[in-house]
mmCIF file of C-alpha atoms in Angstrom:
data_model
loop_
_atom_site.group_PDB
_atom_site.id
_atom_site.type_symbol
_atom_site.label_atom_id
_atom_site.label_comp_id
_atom_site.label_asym_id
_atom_site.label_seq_id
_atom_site.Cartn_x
_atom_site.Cartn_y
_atom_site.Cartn_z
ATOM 1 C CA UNK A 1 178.862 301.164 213.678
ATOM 2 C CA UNK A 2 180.301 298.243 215.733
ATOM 3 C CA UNK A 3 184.059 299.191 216.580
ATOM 4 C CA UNK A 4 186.970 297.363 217.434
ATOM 5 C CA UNK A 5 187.246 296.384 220.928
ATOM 6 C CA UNK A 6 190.655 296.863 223.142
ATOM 7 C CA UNK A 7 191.032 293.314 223.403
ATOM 8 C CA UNK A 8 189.838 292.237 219.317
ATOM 9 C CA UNK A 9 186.622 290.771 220.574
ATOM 10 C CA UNK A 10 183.737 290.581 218.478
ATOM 11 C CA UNK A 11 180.043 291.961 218.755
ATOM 12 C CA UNK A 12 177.213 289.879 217.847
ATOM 13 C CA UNK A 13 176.392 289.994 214.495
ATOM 14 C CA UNK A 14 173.547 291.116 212.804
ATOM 15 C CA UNK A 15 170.710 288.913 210.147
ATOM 16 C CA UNK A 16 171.862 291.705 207.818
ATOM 17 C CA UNK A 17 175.059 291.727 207.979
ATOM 18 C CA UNK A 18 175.145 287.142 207.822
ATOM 19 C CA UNK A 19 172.639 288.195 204.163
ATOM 20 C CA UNK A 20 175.359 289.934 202.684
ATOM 21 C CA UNK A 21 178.194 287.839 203.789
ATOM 22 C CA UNK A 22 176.885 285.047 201.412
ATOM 23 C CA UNK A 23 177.327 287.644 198.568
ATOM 24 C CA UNK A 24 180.684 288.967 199.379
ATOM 25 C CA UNK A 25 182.455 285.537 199.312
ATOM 26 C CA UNK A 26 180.627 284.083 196.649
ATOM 27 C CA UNK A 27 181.906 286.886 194.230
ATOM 28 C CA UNK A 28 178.176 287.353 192.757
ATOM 29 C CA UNK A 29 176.968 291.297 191.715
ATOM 30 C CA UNK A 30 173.355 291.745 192.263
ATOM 31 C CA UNK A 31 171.369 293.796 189.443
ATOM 32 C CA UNK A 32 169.265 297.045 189.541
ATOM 33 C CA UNK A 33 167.368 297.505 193.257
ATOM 34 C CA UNK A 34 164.335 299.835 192.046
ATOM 35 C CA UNK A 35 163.824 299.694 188.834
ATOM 36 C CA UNK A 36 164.651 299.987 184.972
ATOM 37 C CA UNK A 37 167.724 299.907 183.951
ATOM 38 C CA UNK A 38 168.326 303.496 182.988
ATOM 39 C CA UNK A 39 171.674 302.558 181.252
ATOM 40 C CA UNK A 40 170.178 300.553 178.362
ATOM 41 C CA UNK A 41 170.567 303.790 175.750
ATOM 42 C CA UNK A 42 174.141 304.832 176.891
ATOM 43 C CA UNK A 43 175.252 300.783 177.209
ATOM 44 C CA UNK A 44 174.031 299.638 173.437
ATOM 45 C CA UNK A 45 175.905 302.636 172.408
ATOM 46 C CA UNK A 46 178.858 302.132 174.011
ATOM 47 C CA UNK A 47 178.982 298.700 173.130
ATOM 48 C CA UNK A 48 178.783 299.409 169.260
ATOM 49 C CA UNK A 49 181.408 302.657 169.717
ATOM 50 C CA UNK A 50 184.375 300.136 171.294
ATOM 51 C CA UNK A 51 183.855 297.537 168.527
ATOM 52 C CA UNK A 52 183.669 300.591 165.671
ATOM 53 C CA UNK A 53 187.100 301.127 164.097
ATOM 54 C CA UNK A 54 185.863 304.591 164.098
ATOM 55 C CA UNK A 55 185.192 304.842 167.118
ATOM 56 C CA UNK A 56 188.986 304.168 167.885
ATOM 57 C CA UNK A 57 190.099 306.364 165.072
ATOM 58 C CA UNK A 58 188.902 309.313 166.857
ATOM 59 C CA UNK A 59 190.061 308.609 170.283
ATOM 60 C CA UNK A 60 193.510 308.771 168.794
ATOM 61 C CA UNK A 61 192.892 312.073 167.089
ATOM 62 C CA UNK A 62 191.855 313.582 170.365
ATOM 63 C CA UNK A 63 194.677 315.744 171.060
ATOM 64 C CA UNK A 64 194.245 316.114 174.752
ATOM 65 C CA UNK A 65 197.098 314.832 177.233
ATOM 66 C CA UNK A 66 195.978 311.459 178.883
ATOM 67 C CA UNK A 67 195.552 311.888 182.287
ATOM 68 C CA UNK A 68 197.792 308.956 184.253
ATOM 69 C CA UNK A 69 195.189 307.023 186.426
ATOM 70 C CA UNK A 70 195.808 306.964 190.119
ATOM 71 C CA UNK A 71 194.749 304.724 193.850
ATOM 72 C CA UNK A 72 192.097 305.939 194.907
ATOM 73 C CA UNK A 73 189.953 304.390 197.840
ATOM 74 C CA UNK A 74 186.373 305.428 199.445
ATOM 75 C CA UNK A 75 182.685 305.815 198.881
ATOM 76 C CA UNK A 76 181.057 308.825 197.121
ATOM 77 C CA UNK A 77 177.533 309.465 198.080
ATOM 78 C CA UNK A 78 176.525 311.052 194.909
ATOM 79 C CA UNK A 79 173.276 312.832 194.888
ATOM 80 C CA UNK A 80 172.591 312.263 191.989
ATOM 81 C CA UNK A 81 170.259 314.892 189.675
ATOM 82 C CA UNK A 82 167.571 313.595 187.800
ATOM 83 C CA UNK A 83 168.387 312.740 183.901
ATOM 84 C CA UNK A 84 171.550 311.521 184.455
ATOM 85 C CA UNK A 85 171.814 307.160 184.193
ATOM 86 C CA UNK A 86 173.663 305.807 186.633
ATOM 87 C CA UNK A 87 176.651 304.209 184.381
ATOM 88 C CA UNK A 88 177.331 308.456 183.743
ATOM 89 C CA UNK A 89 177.540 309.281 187.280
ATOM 90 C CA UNK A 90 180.367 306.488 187.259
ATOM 91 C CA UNK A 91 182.678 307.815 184.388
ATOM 92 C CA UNK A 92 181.900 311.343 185.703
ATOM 93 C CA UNK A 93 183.486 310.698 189.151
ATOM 94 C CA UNK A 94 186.200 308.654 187.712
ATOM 95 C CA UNK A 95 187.103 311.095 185.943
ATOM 96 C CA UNK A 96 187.200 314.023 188.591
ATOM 97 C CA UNK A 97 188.764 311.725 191.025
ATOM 98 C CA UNK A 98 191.651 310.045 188.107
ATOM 99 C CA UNK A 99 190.556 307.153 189.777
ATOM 100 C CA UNK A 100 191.628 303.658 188.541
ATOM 101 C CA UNK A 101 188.562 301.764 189.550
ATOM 102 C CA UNK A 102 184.862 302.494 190.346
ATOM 103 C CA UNK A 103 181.359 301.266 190.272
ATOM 104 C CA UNK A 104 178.104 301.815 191.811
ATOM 105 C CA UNK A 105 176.177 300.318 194.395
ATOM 106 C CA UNK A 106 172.915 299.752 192.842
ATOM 107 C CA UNK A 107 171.896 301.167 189.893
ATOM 108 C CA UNK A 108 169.007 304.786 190.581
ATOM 109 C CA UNK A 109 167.096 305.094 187.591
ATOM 110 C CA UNK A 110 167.435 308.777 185.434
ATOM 111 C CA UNK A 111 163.737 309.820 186.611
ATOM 112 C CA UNK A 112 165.090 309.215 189.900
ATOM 113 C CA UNK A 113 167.381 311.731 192.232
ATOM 114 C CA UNK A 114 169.154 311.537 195.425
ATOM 115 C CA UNK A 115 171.708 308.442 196.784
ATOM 116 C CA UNK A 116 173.990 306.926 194.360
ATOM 117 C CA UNK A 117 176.734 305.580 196.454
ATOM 118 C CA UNK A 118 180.141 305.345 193.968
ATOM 119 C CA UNK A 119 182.489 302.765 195.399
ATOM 120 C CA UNK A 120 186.687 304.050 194.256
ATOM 121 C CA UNK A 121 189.377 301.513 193.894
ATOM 122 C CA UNK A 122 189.021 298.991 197.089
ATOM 123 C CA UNK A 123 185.778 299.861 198.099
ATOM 124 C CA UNK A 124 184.512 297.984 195.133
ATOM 125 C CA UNK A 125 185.241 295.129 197.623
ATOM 126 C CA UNK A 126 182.490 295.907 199.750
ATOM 127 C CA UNK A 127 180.209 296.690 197.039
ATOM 128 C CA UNK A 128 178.002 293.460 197.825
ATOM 129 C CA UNK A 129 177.331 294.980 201.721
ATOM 130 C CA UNK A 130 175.675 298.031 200.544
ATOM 131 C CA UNK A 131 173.242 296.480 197.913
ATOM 132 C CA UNK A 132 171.723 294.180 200.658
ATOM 133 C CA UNK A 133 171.075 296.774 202.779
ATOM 134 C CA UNK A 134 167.533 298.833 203.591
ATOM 135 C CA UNK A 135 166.791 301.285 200.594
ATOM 136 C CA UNK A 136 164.378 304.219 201.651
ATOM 137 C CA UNK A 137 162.230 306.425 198.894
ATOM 138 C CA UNK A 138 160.496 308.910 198.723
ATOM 139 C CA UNK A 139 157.965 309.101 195.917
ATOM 140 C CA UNK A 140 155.542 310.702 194.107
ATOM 141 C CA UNK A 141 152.399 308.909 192.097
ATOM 142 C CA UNK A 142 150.328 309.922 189.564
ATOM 143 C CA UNK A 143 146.590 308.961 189.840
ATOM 144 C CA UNK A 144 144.298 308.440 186.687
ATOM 145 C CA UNK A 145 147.031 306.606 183.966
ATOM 146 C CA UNK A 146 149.309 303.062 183.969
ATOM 147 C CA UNK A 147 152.554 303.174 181.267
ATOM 148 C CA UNK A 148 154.126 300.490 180.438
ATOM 149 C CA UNK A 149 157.632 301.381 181.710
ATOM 150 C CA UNK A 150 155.666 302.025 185.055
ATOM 151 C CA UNK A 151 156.967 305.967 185.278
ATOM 152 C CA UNK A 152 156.469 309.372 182.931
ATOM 153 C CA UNK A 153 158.991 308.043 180.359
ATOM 154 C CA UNK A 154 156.107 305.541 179.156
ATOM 155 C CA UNK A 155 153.443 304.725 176.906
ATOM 156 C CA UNK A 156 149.775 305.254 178.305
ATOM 157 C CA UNK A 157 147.908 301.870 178.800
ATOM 158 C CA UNK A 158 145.188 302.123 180.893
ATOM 159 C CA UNK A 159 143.457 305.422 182.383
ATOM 160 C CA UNK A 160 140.551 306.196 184.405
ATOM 161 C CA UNK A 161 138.699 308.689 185.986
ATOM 162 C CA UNK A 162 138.537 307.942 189.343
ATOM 163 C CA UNK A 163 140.845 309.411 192.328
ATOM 164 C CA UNK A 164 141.377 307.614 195.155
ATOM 165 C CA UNK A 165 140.984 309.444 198.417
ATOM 166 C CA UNK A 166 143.718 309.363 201.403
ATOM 167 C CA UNK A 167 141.674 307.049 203.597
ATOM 168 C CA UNK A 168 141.678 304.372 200.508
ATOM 169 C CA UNK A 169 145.395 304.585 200.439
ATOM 170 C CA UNK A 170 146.187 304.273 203.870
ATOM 171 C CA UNK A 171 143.504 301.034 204.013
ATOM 172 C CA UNK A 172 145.594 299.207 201.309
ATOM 173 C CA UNK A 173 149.283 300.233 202.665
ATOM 174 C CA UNK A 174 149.334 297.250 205.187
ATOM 175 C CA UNK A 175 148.797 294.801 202.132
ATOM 176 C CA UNK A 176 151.851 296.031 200.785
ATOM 177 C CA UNK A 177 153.814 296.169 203.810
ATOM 178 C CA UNK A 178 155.979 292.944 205.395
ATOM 179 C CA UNK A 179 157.190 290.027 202.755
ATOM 180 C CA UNK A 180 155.070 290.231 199.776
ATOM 181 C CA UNK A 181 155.000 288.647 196.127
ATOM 182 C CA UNK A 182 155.995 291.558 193.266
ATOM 183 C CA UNK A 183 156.149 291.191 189.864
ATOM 184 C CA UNK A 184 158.897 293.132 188.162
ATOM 185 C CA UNK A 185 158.180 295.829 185.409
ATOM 186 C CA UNK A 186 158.200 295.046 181.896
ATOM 187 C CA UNK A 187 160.853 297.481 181.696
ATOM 188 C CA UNK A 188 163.357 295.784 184.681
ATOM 189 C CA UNK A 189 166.947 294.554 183.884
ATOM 190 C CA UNK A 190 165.774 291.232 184.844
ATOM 191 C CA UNK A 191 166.807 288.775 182.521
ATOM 192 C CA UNK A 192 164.400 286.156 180.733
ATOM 193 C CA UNK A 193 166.429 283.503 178.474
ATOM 194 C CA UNK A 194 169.514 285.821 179.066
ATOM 195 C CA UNK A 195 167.821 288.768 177.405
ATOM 196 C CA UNK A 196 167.203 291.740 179.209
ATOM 197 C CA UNK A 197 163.343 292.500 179.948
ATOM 198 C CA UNK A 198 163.622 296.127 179.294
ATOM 199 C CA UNK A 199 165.181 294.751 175.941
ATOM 200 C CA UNK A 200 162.521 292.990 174.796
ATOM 201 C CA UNK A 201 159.777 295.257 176.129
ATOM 202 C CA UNK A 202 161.467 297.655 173.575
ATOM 203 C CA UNK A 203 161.061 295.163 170.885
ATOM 204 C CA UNK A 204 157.537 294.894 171.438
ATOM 205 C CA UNK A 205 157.364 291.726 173.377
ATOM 206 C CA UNK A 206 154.839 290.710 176.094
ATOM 207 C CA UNK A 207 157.224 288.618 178.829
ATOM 208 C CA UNK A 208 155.672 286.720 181.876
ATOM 209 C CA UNK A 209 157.434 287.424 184.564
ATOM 210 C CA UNK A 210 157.329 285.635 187.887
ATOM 211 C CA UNK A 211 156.547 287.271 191.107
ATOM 212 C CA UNK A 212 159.277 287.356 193.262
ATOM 213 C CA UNK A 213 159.572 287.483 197.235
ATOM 214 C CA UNK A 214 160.377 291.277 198.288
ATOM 215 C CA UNK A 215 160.553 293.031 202.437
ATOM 216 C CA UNK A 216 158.608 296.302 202.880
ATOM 217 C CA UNK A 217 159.557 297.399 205.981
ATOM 218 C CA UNK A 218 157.510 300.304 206.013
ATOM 219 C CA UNK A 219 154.933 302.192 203.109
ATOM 220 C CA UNK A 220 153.315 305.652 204.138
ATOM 221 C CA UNK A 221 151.311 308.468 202.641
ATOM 222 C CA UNK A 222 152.941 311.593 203.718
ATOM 223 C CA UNK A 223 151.309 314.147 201.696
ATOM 224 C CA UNK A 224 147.294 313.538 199.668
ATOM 225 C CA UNK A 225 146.510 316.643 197.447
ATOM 226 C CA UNK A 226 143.746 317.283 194.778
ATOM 227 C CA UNK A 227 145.587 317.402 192.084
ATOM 228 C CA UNK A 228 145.769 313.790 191.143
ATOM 229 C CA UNK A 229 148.987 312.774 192.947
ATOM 230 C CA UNK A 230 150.064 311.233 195.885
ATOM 231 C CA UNK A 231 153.377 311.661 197.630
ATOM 232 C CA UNK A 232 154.747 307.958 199.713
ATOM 233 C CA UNK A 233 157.676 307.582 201.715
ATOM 234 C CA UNK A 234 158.956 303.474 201.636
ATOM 235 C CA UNK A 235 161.875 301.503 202.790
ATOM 236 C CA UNK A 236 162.533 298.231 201.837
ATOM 237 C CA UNK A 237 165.234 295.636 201.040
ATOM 238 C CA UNK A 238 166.993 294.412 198.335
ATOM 239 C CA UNK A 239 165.419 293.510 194.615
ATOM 240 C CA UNK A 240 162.026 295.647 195.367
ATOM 241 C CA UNK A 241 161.196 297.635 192.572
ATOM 242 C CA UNK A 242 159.113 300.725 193.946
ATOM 243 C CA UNK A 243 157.307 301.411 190.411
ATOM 244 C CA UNK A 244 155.718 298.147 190.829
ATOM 245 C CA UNK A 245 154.254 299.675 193.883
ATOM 246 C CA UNK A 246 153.084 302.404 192.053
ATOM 247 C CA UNK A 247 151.096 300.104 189.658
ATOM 248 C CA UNK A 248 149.714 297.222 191.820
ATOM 249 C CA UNK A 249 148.464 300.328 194.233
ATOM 250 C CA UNK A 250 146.636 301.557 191.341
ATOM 251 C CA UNK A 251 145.156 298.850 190.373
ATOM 252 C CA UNK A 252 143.736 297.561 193.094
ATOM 253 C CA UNK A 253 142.220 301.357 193.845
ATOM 254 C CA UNK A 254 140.959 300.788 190.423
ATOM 255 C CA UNK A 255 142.392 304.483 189.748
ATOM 256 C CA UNK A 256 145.935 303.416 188.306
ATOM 257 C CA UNK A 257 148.578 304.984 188.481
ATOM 258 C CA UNK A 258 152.491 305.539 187.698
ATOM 259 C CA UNK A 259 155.510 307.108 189.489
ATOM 260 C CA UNK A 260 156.391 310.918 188.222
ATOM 261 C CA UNK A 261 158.848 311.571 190.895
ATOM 262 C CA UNK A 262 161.287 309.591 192.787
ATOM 263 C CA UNK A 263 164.466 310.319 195.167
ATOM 264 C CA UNK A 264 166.537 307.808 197.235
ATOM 265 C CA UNK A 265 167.018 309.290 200.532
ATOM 266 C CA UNK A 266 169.182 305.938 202.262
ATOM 267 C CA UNK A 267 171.158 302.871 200.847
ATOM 268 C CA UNK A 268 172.140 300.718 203.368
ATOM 269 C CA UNK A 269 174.622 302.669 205.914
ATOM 270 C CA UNK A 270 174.851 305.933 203.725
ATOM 271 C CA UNK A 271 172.070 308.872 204.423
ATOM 272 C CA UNK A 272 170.964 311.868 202.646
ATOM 273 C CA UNK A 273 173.639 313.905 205.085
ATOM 274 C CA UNK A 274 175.892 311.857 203.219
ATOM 275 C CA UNK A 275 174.895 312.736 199.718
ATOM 276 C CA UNK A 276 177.077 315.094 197.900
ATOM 277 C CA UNK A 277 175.919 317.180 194.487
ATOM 278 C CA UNK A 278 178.016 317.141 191.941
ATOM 279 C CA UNK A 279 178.505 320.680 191.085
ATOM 280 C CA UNK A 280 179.957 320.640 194.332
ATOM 281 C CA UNK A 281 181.833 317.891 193.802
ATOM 282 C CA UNK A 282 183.384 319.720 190.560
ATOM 283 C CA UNK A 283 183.809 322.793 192.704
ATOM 284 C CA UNK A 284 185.766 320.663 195.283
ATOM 285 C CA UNK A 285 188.184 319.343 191.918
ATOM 286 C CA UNK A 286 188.239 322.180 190.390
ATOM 287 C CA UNK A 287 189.941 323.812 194.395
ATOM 288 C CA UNK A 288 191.836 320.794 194.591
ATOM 289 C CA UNK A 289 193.371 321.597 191.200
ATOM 290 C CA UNK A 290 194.436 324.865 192.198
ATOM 291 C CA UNK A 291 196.365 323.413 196.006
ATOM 292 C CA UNK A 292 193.026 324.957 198.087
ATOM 293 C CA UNK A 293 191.946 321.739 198.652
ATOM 294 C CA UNK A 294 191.431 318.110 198.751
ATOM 295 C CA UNK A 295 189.202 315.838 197.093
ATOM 296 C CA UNK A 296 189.908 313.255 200.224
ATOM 297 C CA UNK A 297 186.953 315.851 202.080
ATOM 298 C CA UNK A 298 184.671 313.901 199.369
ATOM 299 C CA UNK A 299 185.255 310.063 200.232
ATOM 300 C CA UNK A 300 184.156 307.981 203.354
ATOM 301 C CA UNK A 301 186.353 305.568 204.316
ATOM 302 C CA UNK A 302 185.807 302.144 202.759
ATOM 303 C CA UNK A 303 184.584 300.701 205.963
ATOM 304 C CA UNK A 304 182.056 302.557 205.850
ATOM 305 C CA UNK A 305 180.091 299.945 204.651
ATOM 306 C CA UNK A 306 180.774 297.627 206.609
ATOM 307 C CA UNK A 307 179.117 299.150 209.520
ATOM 308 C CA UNK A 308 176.963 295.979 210.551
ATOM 309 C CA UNK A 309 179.769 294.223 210.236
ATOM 310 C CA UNK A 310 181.750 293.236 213.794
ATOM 311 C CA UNK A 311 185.083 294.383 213.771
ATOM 312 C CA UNK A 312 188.096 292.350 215.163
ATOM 313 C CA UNK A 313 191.741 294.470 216.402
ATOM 314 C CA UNK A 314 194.704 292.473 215.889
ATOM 315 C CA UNK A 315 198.378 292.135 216.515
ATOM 316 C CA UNK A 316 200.957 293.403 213.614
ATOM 317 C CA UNK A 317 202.237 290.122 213.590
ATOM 318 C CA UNK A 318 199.140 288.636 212.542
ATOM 319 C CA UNK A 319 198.373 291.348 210.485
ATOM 320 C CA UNK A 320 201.531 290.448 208.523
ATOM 321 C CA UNK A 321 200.130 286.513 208.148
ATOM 322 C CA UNK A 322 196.450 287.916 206.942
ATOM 323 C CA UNK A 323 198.166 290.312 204.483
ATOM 324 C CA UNK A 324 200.011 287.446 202.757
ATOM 325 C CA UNK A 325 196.595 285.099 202.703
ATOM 326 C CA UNK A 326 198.053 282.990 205.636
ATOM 327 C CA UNK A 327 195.057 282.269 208.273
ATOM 328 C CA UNK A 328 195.959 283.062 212.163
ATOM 329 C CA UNK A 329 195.096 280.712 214.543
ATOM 330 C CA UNK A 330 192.674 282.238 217.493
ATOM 331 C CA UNK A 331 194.223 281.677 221.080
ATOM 332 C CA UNK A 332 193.801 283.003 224.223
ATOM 333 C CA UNK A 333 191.497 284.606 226.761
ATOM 334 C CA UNK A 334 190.851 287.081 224.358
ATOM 335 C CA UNK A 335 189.844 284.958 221.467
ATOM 336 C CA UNK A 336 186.041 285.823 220.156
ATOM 337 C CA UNK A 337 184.037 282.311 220.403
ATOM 338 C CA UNK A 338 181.527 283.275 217.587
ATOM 339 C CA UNK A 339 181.736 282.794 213.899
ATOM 340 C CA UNK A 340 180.871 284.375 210.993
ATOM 341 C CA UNK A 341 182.214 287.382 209.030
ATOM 342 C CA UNK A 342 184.248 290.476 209.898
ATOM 343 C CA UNK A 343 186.375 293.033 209.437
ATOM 344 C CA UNK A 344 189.788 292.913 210.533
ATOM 345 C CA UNK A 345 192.027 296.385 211.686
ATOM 346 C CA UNK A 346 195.485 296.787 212.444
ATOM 347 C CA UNK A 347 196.880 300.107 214.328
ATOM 348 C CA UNK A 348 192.864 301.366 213.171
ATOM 349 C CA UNK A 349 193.517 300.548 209.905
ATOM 350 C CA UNK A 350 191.083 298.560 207.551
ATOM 351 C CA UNK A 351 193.311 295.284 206.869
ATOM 352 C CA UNK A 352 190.898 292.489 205.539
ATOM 353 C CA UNK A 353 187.310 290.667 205.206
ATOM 354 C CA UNK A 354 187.881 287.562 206.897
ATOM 355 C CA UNK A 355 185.302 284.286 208.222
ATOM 356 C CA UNK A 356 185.546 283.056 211.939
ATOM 357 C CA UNK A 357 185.519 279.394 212.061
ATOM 358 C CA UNK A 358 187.285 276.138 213.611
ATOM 359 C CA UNK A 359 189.530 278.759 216.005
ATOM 360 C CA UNK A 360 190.791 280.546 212.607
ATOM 361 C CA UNK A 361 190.367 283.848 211.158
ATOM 362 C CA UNK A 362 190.683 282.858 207.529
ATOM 363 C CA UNK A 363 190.899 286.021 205.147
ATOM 364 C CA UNK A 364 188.763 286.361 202.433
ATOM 365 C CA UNK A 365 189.053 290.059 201.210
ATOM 366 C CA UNK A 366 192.512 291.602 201.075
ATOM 367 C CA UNK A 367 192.932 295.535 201.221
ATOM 368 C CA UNK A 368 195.482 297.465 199.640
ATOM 369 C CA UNK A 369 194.916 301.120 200.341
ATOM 370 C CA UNK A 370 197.854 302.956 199.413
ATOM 371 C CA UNK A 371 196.970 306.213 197.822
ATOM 372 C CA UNK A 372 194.446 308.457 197.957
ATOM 373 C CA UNK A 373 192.097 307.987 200.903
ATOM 374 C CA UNK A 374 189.461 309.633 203.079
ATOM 375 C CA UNK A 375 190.311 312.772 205.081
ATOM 376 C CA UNK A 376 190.024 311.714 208.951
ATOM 377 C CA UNK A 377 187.703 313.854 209.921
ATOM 378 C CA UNK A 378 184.793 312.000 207.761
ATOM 379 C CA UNK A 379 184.765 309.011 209.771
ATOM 380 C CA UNK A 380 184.526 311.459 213.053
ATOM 381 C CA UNK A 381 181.685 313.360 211.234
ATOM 382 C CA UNK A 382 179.383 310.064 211.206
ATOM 383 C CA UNK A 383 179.753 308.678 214.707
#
C-alpha cells in the first residue's frame, strides 16, 4: 500500500493501477472474471417476480416491520460457500449490514468457494480497481469427461479413457502461461447480439465465440493423484475464465477434462486472511444486535482498494475546493510533477479519486462517508 507522504507527494504509479484508471472514469462495469454466470436462475426469476402483481401483493402482506436502510461504507471479503450465486451473497450482506448500497466485485460462480469481495455504500466507487486486479485459484480437474458448461453442473460431451500423467501436465503448463488466446465457455455471461451466451446455450444453441486475449501469470500442478483428478493453482488477470483452462488442457492431453472444484484464494488487494464466512458474519450481527459488538470489525476501509493507487495529503482548504468539485491548482516545492490517478486524504481521511494533469488535481470521485465505517484497527491489521 503506497501511503501519503508528509509533504502530499506522490509515488510512482503502477501499469496496474494506470489499467484500472481507464475504467473508473469512464463509468464502465466489467462482467463475470471466471466463469458462468451463476445468477442466471435467481436473475430470470427475479425479473418476472418485480413485474408480477403478485409478486407485490405479497410483499405487502408480509407483516414484518421494514427495517430503515442505513450509510454504510467498506469492503466485505466474503468467503463465500459453495452453492450460493453470487447476486445472494449480495442481498444476504445487505441485509445483515441494513446497508443502503452494495455490489460485488466480480461475480464467483456457485461451484466455486472462497473470495467474494462485497463493496457497501461508497466503496461501490472503487469497484472498477478490484476487478482489474490479479485473481488467484485454486482448482481441481477431472480427467476422462468434457460438459458443456465446462464444470460438474453439465452435460457429458466427450469422454475418454486415457489419464494423463504429471509429467504431461507440467510439459503443456508453459503453453498456457503469459498472454494467450481463450475462447469463452458456452456457458459465459458474454453477450452475442445482446443475448447472454449462457442464455442461449440453455436454449440449445451452438454460438461461435471469438478467442479473446487473456494474462496467465502463473499455472501449476500442485497435487497429481490416481484417481483421475488433478489439483492446479493459477493467477491471472482480468476476463480469464479458468474452466476454459480446464477444457483446452484436456484436449490437447487428449484425456479431457472439466473443473469439479474451485476456490478463489486473492482478488486484486484482498487475500484469503481477508475472507470472512458468513456464519461468522451472522454471529458478528447477531452480537452486534445484542450491544457486544460491532459489525465495523467486518469492513475494510474503502481504500482498501486502492492500494496501487498513489496517495496525495492535502491542506483542509483544498480539501474544502475538491469536496465541492472545484479543482486545486498544484504550487510549490512540494507539488508532485507526475500525472495520472490518485487518491486524495485529508487529516488521513479518504476525500476523493482525482487525475493529475496541467498543474491541477481535478476530482473525479467524490466520497461521502458519514456513517457506518471500518473499525481502525483493520487498516493496522493489513500493513
Amino acid at each position: 500500500m503506497i501511503m501519503p507522504t508528509a509533504n502530499g507527494g506522490i509515488a510512482q504509479q503502477t501499469a496496474d493501477s494506470h489499467d484500472a484508471e481507464k475504467n473508473i472514469f469512464s463509468g464502465e462495469q466489467h462482467g463475470d472474471d471466471n466463469g458462468r454466470d451463476g445468477e442466471r436462475r435467481a436473475g430470470d426469476g427475479q425479473r418476472r417476480g418485480n413485474n408480477d402483481p403478485r409478486h407485490n401483493k405479497q410483499s405487502r402482506q408480509n407483516n414484518q416491520p421494514r427495517r430503515d436502510k442505513r450509510d454504510v461504507h467498506g469492503w466485505v471479503i466474503l468467503d463465500k460457500p459453495i452453492g450460493m450465486t453470487s447476486t445472494h451473497a449480495v442481498a444476504v450482506l445487505k441485509r445483515l449490514f441494513q446497508a443502503k448500497r452494495a455490489g460485488h466485485a466480480g461475480t464467483l460462480d456457485p461451484l466455486a468457494s472462497g473470495g467474494l469481495p462485497i463493496a457497501l455504500g461508497e466503496a461501490t466507487k472503487t469497484v472498477p480497481f478490484v476487478m482489474d486486479g490479479r485473481k488467484r485459484y485454486r482448482f481441481t480437474v477431472a480427467w476422462g469427461e468434457e460438459r458443456d458448461t465446462d464444470d460438474t453442473e453439465g452435460r457429458v460431451t466427450q469422454t475418454s479413457e486415457l489419464r494423463p500423467s504429471a509429467e504431461a501436465i507440467r510439459a503443456l503448463l508453459p503453453r498456457f502461461t503469459g498472454l494467450i488466446e481463450q475462447i469463452p465457455p458456452q456457458y459465459s455471461a458474454i453477450k452475442v447480439q445482446g443475448e447472454r451466451a449462457y442464455d442461449l446455450a440453455r436454449d440449445g444453441e451452438t454460438v461461435e465465440l471469438r478467442p479473446r486475449p487473456v494474462e496467465i501469470h502463473e499455472l501449476t500442478l500442485v497435487e497429481h493423484g490416481d484417481n483421475g483428478q488433478s489439483v492446479f493453482e493459477a493467477e491471472c488477470g482480468k476476463g480469464t475464465y479458468v474452466r476454459a483452462l480446464a477444457r483446452d488442457i484436456g484436449r490437447i492431453l487428449g484425456c479431457f477434462g472439466h473443473i469439479c472444484a474451485l476456490r478463489r484464494t486473492l482478488v486484486g488487494p484482498f487475500r484469503e486472511t481477508d475472507m470472512i464466512p458468513l456464519e461468522e458474519l451472522e454471529a458478528l450481527c447477531n452480537r452486534a444486535a445484542s450491544g457486544e459488538g460491532s459489525l465495523a470489525d467486518a469492513l475494510l476501509p474503502v481504500e482498501t482498494a486502492l492500494d496501487d493507487i498513489p496517495a496525495l495529503a492535502v491542506t483542509r482548504a483544498d480539501a474544502a475546493r475538491l469536496h465541492r468539485g472545484q479543482a486545486v491548482l498544484l504550487r510549490g516545492r512540494d507539488a508532485p510533477n507526475s500525472s495520472g490517478t490518485v487518491y486524495v486524504t485529508v487529516a488521513g481521511r479518504l476525500l476523493a479519486l482525482a487525475e493529475i494533469g496541467n498543474g491541477e488535481l481535478i476530482p473525479k470521485r467524490v466520497f461521502n462517508l458519514t456513517g457506518l465505517t471500518a473499525s481502525p484497527g483493520r487498516s493496522n491489521e493489513r500493513v
